[in-house]
PDB file of C-alpha atoms in Angstrom:
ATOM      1  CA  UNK A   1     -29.499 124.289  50.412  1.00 48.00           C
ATOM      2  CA  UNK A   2     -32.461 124.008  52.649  1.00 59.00           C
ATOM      3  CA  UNK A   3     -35.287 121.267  51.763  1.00 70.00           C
ATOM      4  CA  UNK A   4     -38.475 120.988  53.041  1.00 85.00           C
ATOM      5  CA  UNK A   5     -39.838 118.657  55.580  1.00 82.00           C
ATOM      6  CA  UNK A   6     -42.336 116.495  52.723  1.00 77.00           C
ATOM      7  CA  UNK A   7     -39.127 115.989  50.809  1.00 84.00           C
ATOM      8  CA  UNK A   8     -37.227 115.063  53.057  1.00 89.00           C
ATOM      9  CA  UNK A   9     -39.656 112.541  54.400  1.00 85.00           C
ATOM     10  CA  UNK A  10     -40.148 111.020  50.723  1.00 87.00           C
ATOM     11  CA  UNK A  11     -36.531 110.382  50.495  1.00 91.00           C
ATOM     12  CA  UNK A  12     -36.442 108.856  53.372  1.00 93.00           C
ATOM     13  CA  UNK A  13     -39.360 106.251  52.682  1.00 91.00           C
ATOM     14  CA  UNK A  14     -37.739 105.783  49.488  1.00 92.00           C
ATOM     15  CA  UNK A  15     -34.664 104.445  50.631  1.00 95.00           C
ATOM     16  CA  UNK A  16     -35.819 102.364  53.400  1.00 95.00           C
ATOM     17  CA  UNK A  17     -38.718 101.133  51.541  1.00 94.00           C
ATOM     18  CA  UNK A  18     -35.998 100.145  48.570  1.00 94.00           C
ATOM     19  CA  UNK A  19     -33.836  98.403  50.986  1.00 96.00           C
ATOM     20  CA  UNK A  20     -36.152  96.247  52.422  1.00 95.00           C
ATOM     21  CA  UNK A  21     -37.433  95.533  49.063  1.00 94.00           C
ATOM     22  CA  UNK A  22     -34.052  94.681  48.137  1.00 95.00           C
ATOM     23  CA  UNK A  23     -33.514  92.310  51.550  1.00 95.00           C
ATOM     24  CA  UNK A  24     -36.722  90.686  51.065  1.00 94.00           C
ATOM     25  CA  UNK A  25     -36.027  89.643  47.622  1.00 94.00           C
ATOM     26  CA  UNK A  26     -32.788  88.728  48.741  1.00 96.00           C
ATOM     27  CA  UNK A  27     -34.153  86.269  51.436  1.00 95.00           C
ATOM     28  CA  UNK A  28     -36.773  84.798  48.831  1.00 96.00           C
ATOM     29  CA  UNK A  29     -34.436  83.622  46.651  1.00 96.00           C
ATOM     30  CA  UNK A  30     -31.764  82.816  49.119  1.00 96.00           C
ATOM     31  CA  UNK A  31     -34.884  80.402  51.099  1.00 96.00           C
ATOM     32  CA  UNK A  32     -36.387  79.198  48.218  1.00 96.00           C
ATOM     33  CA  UNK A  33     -32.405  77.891  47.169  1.00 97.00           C
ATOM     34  CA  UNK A  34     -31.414  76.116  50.130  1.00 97.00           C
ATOM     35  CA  UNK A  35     -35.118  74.802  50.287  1.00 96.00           C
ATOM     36  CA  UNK A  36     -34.995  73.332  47.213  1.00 96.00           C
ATOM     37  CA  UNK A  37     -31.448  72.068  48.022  1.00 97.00           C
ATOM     38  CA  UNK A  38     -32.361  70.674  51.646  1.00 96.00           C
ATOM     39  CA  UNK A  39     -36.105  69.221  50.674  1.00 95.00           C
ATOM     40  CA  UNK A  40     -37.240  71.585  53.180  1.00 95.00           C
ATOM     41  CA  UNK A  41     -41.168  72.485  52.692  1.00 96.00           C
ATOM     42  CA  UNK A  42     -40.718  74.992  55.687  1.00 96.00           C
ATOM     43  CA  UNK A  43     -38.382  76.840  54.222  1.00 96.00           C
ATOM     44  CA  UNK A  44     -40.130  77.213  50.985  1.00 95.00           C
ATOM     45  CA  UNK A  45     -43.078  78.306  52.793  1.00 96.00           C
ATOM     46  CA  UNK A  46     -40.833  80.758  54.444  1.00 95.00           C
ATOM     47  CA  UNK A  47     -39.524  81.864  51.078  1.00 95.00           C
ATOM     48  CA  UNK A  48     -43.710  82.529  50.448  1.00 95.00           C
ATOM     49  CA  UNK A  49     -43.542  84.772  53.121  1.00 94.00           C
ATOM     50  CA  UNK A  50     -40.639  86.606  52.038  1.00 93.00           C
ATOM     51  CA  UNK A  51     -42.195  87.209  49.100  1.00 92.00           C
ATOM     52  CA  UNK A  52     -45.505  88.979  50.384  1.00 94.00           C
ATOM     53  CA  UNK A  53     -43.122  90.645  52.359  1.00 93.00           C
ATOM     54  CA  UNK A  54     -41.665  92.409  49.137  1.00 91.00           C
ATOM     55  CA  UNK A  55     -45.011  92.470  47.845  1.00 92.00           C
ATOM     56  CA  UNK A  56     -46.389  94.442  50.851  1.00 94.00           C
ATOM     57  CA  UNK A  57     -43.412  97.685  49.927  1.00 92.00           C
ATOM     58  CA  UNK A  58     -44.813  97.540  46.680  1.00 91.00           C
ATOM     59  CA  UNK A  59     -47.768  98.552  48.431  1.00 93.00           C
ATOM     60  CA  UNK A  60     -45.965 101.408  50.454  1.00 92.00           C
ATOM     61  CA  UNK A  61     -45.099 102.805  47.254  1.00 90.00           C
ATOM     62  CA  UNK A  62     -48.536 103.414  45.997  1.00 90.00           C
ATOM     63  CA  UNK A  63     -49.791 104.400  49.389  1.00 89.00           C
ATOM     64  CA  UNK A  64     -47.002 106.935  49.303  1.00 88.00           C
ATOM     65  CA  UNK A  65     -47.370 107.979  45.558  1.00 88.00           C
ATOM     66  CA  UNK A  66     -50.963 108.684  46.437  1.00 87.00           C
ATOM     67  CA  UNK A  67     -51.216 109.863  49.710  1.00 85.00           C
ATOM     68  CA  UNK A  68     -48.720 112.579  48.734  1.00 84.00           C
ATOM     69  CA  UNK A  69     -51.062 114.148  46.136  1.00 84.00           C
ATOM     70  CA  UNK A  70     -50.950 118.012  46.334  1.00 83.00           C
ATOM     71  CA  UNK A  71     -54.889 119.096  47.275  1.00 85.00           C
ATOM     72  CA  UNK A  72     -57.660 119.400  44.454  1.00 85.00           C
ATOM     73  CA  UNK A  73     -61.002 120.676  44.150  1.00 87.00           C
ATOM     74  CA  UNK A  74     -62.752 116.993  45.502  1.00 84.00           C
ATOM     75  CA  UNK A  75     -59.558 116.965  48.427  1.00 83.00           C
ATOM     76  CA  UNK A  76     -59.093 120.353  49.701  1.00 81.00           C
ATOM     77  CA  UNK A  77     -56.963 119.651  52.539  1.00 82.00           C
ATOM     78  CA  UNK A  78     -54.736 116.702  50.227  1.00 78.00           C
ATOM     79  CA  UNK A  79     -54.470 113.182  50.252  1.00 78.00           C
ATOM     80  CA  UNK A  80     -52.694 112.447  53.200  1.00 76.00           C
ATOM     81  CA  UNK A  81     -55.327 110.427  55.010  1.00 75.00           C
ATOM     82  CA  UNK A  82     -55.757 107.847  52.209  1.00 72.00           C
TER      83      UNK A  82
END
């Protein structure tokens, strides 16, 4: 069972991109816990960060989902370069 070099590559950003989704969220909450336990503004604001961390492979997604788009009459060559 042979696959192709695109789907491959789409699996592949999958699962990274879900696993630092998953480690980021992780780290949010875990940081915004112990912040709130300790009083510790930096941490929350490192929590912050976490958090536009996740929000920026939410952001992979799309640019994946669309860049991936096969080619159409306005994108002969596809959408690779979005």
């Amino acid at each position: 069972m042979s696959e192709d070099k695109n789907s491959i590559a789409a699996r592949l950003i999958h699962t990274v991109t879900n696993y630092s989704l998953g480690l980021n969220a992780g780290l949010f909450l875990l940081k915004v816990v112990v912040g709130w336990l300790s009083g510790s503004m930096a941490l929350m604001a490192d929590a912050i960060h976490s958090l536009s961390d996740a929000a920026t492979d939410f952001v992979v997604y799309l640019g994946h989902y669309f860049g991936s788009k096969a080619p159409d009459k306005s994108h002969p060559y596809g959408h690779g370069r979005i």
